[in-house]
Coordinates of C-alpha atoms and ligand atoms in Angstrom, one line a residue:
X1 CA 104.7 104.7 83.5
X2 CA 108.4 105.7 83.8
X3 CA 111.1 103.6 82.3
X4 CA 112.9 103.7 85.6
X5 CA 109.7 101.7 87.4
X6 CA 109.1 99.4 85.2
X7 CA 110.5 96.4 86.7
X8 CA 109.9 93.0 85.7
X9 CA 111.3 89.1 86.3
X10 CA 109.3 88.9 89.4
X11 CA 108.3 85.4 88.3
X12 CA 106.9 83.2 90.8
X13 CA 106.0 85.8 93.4
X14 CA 102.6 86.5 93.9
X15 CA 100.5 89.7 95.2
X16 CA 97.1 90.1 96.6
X17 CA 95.1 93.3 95.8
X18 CA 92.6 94.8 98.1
X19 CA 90.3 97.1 96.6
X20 CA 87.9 99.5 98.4
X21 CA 85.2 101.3 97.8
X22 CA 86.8 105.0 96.4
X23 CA 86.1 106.8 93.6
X24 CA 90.1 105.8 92.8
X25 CA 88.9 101.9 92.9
X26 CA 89.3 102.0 88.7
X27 CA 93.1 103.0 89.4
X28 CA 93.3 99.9 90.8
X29 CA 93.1 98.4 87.6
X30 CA 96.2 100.5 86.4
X31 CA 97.7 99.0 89.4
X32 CA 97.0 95.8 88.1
X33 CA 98.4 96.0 84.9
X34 CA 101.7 97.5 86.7
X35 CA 102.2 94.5 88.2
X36 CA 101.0 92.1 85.5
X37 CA 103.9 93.7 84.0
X38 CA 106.5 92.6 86.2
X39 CA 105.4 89.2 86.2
X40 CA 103.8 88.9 89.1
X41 CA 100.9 86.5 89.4
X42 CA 98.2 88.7 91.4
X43 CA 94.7 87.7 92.9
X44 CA 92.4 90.0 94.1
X45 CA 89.7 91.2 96.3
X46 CA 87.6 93.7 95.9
X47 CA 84.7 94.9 98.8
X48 CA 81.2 95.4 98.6
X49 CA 81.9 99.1 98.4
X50 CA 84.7 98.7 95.5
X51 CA 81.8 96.6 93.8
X52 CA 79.7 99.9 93.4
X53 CA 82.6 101.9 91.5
X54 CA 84.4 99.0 89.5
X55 CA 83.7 95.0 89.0
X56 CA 85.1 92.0 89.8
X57 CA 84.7 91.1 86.1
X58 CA 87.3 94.0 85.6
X59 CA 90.1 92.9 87.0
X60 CA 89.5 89.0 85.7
X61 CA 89.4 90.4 82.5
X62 CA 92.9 92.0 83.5
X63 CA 94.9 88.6 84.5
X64 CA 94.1 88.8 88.0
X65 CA 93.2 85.4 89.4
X66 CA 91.1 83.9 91.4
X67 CA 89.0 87.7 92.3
X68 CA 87.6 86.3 95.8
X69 CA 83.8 87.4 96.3
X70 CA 82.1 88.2 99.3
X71 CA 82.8 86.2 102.8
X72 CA 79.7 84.0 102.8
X73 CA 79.4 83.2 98.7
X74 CA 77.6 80.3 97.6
X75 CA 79.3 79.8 94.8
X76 CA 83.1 80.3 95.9
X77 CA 85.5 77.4 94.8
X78 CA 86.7 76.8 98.6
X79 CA 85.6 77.4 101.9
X80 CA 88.9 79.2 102.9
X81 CA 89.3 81.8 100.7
X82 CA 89.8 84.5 103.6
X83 CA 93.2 82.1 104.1
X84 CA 94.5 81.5 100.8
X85 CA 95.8 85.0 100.2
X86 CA 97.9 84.6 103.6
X87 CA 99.1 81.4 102.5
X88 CA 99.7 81.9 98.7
X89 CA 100.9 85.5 98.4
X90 CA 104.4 87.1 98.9
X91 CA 102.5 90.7 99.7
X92 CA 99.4 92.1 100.0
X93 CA 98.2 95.4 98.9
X94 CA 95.2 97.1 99.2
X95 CA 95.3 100.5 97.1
X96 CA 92.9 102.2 97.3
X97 CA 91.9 101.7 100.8
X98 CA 88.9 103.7 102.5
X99 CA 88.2 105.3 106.0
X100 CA 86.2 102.0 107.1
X101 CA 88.4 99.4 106.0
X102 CA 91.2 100.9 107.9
X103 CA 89.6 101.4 110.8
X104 CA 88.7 97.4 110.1
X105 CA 92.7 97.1 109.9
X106 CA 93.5 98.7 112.6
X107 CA 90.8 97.2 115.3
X108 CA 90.9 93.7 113.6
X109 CA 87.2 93.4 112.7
X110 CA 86.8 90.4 110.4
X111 CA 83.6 91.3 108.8
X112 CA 84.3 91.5 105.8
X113 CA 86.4 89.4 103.0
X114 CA 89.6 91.7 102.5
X115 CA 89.6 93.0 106.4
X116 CA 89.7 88.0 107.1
X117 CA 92.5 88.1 104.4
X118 CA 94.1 90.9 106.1
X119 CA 94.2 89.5 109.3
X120 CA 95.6 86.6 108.4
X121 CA 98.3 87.5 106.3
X122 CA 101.6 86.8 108.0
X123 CA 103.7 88.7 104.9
X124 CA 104.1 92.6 104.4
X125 CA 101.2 94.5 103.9
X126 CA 101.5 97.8 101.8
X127 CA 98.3 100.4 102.0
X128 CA 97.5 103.5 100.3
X129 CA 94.5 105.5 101.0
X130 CA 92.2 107.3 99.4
X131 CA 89.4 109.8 100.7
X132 CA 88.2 113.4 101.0
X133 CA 90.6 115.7 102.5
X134 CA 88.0 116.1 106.1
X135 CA 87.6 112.5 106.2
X136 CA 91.4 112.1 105.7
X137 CA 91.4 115.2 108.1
X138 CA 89.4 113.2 110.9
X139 CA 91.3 112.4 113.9
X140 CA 89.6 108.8 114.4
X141 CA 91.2 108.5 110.8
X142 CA 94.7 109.6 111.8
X143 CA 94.4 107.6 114.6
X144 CA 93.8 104.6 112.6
X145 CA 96.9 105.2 110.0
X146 CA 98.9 105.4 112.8
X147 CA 98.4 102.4 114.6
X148 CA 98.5 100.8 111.1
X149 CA 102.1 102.3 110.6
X150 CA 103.2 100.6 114.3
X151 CA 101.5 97.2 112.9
X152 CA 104.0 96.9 110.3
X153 CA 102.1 98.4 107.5
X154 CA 104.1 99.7 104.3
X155 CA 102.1 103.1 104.1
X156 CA 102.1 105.1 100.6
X157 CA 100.3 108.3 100.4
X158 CA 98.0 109.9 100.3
X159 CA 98.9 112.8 97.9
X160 CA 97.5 116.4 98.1
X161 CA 96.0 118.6 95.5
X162 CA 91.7 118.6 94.5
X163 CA 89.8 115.7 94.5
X164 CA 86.4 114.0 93.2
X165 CA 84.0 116.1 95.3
X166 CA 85.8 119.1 94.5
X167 CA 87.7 119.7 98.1
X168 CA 91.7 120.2 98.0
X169 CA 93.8 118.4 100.2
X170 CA 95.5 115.4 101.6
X171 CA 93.9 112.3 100.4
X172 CA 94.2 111.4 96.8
X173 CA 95.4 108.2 96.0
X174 CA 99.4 107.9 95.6
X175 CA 100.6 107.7 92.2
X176 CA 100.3 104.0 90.6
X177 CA 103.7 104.2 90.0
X178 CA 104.7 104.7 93.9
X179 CA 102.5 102.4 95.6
X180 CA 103.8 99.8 92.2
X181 CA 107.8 100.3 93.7
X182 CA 106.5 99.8 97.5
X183 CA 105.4 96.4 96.3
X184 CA 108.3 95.7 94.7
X185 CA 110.6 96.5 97.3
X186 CA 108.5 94.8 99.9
X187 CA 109.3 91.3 97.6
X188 CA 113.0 92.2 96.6
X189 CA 115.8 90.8 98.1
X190 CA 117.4 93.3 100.8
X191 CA 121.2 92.3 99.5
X192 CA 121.7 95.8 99.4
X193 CA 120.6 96.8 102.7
X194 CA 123.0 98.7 104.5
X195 CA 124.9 100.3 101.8
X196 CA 125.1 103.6 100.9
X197 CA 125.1 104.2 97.0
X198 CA 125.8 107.5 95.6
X199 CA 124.3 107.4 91.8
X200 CA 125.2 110.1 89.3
X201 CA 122.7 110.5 86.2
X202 CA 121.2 112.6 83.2
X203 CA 122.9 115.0 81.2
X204 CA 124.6 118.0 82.4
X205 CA 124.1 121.9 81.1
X206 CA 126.7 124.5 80.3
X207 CA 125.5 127.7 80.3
X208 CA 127.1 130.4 77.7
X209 CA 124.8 133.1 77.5
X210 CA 121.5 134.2 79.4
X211 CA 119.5 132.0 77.1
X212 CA 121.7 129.2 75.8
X213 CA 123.4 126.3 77.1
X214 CA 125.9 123.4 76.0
X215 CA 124.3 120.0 76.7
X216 CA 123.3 116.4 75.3
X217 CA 120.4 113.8 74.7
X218 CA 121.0 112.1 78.0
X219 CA 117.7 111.2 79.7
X220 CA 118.9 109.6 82.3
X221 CA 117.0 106.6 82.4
X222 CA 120.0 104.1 82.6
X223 CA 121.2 105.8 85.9
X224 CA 117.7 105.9 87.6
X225 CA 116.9 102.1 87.0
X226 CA 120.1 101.6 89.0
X227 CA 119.0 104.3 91.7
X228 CA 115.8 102.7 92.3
X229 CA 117.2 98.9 91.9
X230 CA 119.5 99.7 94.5
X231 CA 116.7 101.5 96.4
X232 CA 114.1 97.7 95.8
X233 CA 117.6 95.9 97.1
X234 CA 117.4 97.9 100.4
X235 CA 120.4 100.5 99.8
X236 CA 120.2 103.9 100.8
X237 CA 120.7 105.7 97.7
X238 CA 121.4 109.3 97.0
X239 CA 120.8 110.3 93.7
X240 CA 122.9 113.2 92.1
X241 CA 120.5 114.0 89.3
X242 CA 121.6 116.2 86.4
X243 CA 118.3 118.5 84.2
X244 CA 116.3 114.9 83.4
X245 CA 112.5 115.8 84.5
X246 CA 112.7 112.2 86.2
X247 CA 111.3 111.7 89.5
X248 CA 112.2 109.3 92.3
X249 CA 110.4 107.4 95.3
X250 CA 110.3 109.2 98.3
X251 CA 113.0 106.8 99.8
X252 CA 115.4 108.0 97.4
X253 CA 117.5 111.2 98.1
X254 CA 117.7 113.4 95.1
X255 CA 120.0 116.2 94.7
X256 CA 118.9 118.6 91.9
X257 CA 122.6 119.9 89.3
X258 CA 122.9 121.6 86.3
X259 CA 126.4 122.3 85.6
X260 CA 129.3 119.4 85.6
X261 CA 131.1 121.6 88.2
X262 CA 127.3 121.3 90.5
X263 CA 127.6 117.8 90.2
X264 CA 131.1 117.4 91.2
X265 CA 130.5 119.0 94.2
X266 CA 127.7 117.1 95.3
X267 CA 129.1 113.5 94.0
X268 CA 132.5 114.9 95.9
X269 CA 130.1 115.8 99.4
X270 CA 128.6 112.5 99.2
X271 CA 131.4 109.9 98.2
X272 CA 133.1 109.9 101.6
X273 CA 130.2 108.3 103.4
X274 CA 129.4 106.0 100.5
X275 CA 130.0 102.6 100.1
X276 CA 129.7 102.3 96.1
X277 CA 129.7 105.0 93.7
X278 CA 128.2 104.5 90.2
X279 CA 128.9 107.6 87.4
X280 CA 126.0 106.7 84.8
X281 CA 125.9 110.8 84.2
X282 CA 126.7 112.3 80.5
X283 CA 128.6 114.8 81.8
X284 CA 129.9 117.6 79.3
X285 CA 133.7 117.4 79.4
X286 CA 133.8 121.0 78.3
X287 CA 131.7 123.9 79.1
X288 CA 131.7 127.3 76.9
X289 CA 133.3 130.2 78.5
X290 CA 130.7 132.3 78.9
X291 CA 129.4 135.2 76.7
X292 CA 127.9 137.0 80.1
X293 CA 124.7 137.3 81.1
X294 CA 122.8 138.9 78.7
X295 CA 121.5 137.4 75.8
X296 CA 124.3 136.9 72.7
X297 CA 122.8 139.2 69.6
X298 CA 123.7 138.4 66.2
X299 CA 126.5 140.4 64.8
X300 CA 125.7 140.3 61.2
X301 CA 129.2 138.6 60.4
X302 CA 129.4 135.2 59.1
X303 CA 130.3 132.5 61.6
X304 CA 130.7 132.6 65.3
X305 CA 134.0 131.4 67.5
X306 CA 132.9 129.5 70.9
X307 CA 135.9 129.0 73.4
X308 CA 135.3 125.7 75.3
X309 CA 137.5 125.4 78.8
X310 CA 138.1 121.8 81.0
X311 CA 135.0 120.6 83.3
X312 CA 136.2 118.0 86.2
X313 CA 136.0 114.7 85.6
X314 CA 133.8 113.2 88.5
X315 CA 134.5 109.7 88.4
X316 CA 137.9 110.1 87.7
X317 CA 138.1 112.4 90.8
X318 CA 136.0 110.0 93.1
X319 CA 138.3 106.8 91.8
X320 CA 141.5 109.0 93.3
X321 CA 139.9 109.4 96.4
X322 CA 138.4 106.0 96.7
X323 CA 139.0 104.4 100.2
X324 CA 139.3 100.3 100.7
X325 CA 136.1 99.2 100.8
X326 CA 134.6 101.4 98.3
X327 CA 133.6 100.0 94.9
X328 CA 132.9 102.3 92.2
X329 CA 130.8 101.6 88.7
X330 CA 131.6 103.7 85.6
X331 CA 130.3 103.6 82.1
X332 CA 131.5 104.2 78.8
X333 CA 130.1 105.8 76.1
X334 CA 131.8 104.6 72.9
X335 CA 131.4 105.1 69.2
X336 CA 134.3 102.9 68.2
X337 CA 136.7 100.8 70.3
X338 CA 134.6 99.4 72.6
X339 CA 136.4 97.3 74.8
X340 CA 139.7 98.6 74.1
X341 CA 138.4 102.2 75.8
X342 CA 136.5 100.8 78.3
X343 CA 139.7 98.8 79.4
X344 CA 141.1 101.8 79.5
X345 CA 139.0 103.8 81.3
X346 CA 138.5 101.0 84.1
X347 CA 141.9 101.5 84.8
X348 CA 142.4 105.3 84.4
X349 CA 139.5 105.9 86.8
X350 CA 140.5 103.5 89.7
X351 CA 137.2 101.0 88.9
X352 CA 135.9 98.7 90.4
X353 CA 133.7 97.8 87.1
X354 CA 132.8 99.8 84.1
X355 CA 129.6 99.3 81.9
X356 CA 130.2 100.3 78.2
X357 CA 128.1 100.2 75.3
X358 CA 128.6 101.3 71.3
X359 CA 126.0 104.7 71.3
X360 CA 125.6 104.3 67.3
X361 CA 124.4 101.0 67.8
X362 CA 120.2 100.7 67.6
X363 CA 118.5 100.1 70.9
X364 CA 121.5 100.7 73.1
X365 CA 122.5 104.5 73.9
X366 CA 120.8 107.9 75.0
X367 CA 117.1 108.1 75.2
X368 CA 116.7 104.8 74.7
X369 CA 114.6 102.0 76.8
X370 CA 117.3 98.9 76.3
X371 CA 120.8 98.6 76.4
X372 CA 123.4 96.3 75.2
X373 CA 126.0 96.1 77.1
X374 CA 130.4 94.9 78.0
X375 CA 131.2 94.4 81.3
X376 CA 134.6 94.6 82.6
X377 CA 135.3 94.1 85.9
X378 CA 138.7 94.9 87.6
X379 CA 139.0 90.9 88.6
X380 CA 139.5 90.2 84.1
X381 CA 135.9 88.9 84.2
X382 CA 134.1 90.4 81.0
X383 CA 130.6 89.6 80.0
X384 CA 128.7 90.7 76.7
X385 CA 125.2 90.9 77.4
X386 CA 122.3 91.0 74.7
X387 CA 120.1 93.7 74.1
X388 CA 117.9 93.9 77.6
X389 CA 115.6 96.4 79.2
X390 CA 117.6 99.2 81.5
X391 CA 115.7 98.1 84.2
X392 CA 117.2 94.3 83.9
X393 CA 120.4 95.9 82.7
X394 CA 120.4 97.7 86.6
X395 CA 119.8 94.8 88.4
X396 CA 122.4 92.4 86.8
X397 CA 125.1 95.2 87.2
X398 CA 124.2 94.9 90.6
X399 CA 124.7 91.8 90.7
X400 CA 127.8 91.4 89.3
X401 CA 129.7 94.3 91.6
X402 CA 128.1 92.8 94.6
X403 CA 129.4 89.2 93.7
X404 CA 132.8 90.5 95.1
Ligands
CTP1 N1 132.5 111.0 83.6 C1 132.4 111.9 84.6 N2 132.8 113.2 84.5 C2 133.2 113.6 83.3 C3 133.2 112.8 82.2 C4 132.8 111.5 82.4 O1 132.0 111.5 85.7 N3 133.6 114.9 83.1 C5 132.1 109.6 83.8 C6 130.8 109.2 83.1 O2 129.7 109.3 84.0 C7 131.1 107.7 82.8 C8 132.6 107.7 82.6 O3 133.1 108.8 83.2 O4 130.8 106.9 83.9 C9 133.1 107.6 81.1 O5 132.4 108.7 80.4 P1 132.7 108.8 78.9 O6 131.9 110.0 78.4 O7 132.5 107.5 78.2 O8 134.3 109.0 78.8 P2 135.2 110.2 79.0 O9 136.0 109.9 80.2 O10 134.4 111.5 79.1 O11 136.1 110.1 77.8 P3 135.8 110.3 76.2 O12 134.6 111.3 76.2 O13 137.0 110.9 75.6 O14 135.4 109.0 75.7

C-alpha cells in the first residue's frame, strides 16, 4: 500500500466488514489487514456465498472479531447479532458486494445476516462492488446502485479493465487502497470541511537537453499525506503534484507539473480561491538554460560548463499575495541551522507556520517514510516532535494551523 494511505491512530473506532460472495471476497482479507493497520477494531460478516470463495476462519485468523455466522446459527454467542454491528460500529463496509446483496440493500430484504446488519445500521455505510461487466451492465443492477447512492451509501467503484471470467469492463473491485480511505473519511473528523487547501508536492524537473533534466530525490510522500489528511478532514483539496508517480483518491483534484515555472502557475491559479496553502514541493531553485532540443553529444573536451538561471519561488510568491484569512504552511529543508533558517524563512515568506526538518539526519528527509520534525508557528509557539510516520506527521500539522 502507499505511504500516503496508510493511516493509523484510529483507536477505539470500530468497522464492520460485509463480505459477499465474488471471486474478489479474498481481497477482502487485504482489506482487513488495511484496517488492522490503522487500529481499528473490525468484526465481520461474511455470506453464504462469500463462504464458497473464502472462510470465516480467514479473517479470525486475521484480527477480525467476533465473524457473525449465518442468521439462524445454533451456536452464535447472542441472539442479536444482526444488531450488534449497528450498535457497536462507527462504519460499515461491505467490499466486495454482489448483484444480490445490493438488490437486498436496496429493497430492504432481511434474509440474510449482512442484508439484517445492514438494515439496521444507523452509521455510514460505504459499498464497493464487484461483478462481471453484463451483470454490472444490467439495468436492474444500475437501478439498484442508484437508489443505494440516494440512501446515503458511500459508493467506491467499481473499476474497469478484464476480469475473472475473462470479460473487460466496469466491475472489478476498487483498489483496497480506495475503498481503505472511504472508510477512513467516513470516521474522521470533518474539522476541515469547508476549506479549500491548495497542496504543492514531489520534486520538480528542469529540462536542459532533449534527454536530460535537473531534478532531486523528492517523492513526495510528505505532501500527499497532508493532501489526503486534509481530504479524511473534509477539505477540498487540490493537489499541485510535481513528476512523483503517486496517485490520489478520486475526491482529490490533481494537477499534473514538471517544471518549477508549471507549478507556479498552477499554485498561483489556485491560491486566490484557497483558504490555506501548504508548499511541501522540492522545488529546483534553478533550472539549466537549455542546450536546445536535441540531444547534447559529447565533445571530446574535458569537462562541461552548465549555466543555471533563477526559478520562482512559489511560496514566497503566494505569502506576498496572501489575503486575511488565508493561512499558509511552508517547510524547510535544512542541512545545518535548523531553527535559525526556518525562523527565517517563516518570516521571509509571509507564514502562517513552517515545518522544517535536518535532511542528513536518518529517518527524516526525502524518500523516507518518517519524519522528525520543528515547528514554528508565526504566534512564537515551537514544538520539536520525535521521529513519527508522515502520515501522523500530516495530521498533527493540521492540527496545529487549525488551532488558530
Ligand atoms: N519553495 C518554493 N519554491 C521554491 C523554493 C522553495 O515554493 N523555488 C518552498 C518549499 O516548498 C518549502 C519552502 O519554500 O516549503 C522552503 O524550501 P527550502 O528548499 O527549504 O528553502 P529555499 O527557500 O529554497 O532556500 P534554501 O534552498 O536556500 O534553503
Amino acid at each position: 500500500m502507499q505511504r500516503h494511505y496508510q493511516f493509523a491512530g484510529f483507536m477505539g473506532k470500530r468497522v464492520h466488514l460485509g463480505v459477499t460472495g465474488s471471486i474478489a471476497a479474498y481481497k477482502a482479507l487485504d482489506l482487513l489487514r488495511a484496517l488492522i493497520r490503522a487500529d481499528l477494531q473490525v468484526s465481520a460478516t461474511l455470506t453464504p456465498g462469500a463462504e464458497e470463495f473464502v472462510r470465516g476462519l480467514a479473517f479470525e485468523a486475521l484480527g477480525a472479531s467476533p465473524v457473525y455466522g449465518p442468521m439462524f446459527d445454533a451456536r452464535a454467542e447472542s441472539p442479536f447479532g444482526h444488531l450488534e454491528p449497528g450498535q457497536l460500529a462507527d462504519a460499515m463496509v461491505i467490499a466486495p458486494a454482489s448483484a444480490t446483496t445490493m438488490a437486498r440493500l436496496a429493497f430492504g430484504l432481511g434474509d440474510d445476516m449482512l442484508a439484517c446488519q445492514a438494515l439496521a445500521f444507523p452509521g455510514p455505510k460505504i459499498i464497493a462492488p464487484a461483478m462481471n461487466p453484463k451483470m454490472w451492465e444490467a439495468p436492474a443492477t444500475r437501478r439498484n446502485w442508484e437508489m443505494l447512492g440516494e440512501m446515503g451509501y458511500t459508493r467506491v467503484g467499481p473499476d474497469s479493465g478484464h476480469v475473472a471470467c475473462g470479460d473487460t469492463g466496469s466491475g472489478r473491485f476498487a483498489q483496497v487502497d480506495e475503498i481503505l480511505l472511504a472508510v477512513l473519511k467516513a470516521i474522521s473528523p470533518q474539522d476541515m470541511a469547508g476549506r479549500k487547501v491548495v497542496v504543492t508536492l514531489g520534486p520538480t524537473r528542469e529540462s536542459w537537453d532533449a534527454v536530460r533534466f535537473w531534478s532531486n530525490p523528492s517523492s513526495g510522500t510528505m505532501g500527499a499525506c497532508l493532501a489526503v489528511a486534509a481530504y479524511l478532514r473534509g477539505a477540498d483539496v487540490h493537489a499541485v503534484a510535481g513528476p512523483c508517480g503517486l496517485t490520489f483518491p478520486a475526491g482529490i483534484r490533481v494537477t499534473n507539473v514538471n517544471s518549477a515555472r508549471e507549478m507556479y502557475e498552477a499554485a498561483s491559479e489556485a491560491w486566490p480561491d484557497a483558504d490555506i496553502g501548504c508548499c511541501s514541493a522540492a522545488v529546483a531553485d534553478y533550472r539549466p538554460v537549455p542546450f536546445g532540443d536535441q540531444k547534447f553529444k559529447k565533445t571530446g573536451t574535458d569537462g562541461l560548463t552548465v549555466q543555471f538561471e533563477t526559478n520562482p519561488d512559489i511560496l514566497k510568491s503566494l505569502g506576498k499575495v496572501k489575503k486575511a484569512g488565508q493561512m499558509l504552511l511552508g517547510f524547510a529543508a535544512e542541512t545545518a541551522n535548523v531553527e535559525a533558517e526556518a525562523a527565517r524563512k517563516l518570516e521571509a515568506k509571509n507564514l502562517d507556520m513552517i515545518a522544517a526538518n535536518d535532511v542528513s539526519s536518518d529517518g527524516s528527509g526525502f524518500g523516507t517514510a518518517t519524519n522528525r520534525m520543528l515547528v514554528l508557528h508565526r504566534s512564537g509557539r515551537k514544538e520539536h516532535w520525535p521521529l513519527l510516520s508522515k502520515t501522523e506527521v500530516a495530521w498533527r500539522l493540521w492540527d496545529h494551523l487549525l488551532l488558530d
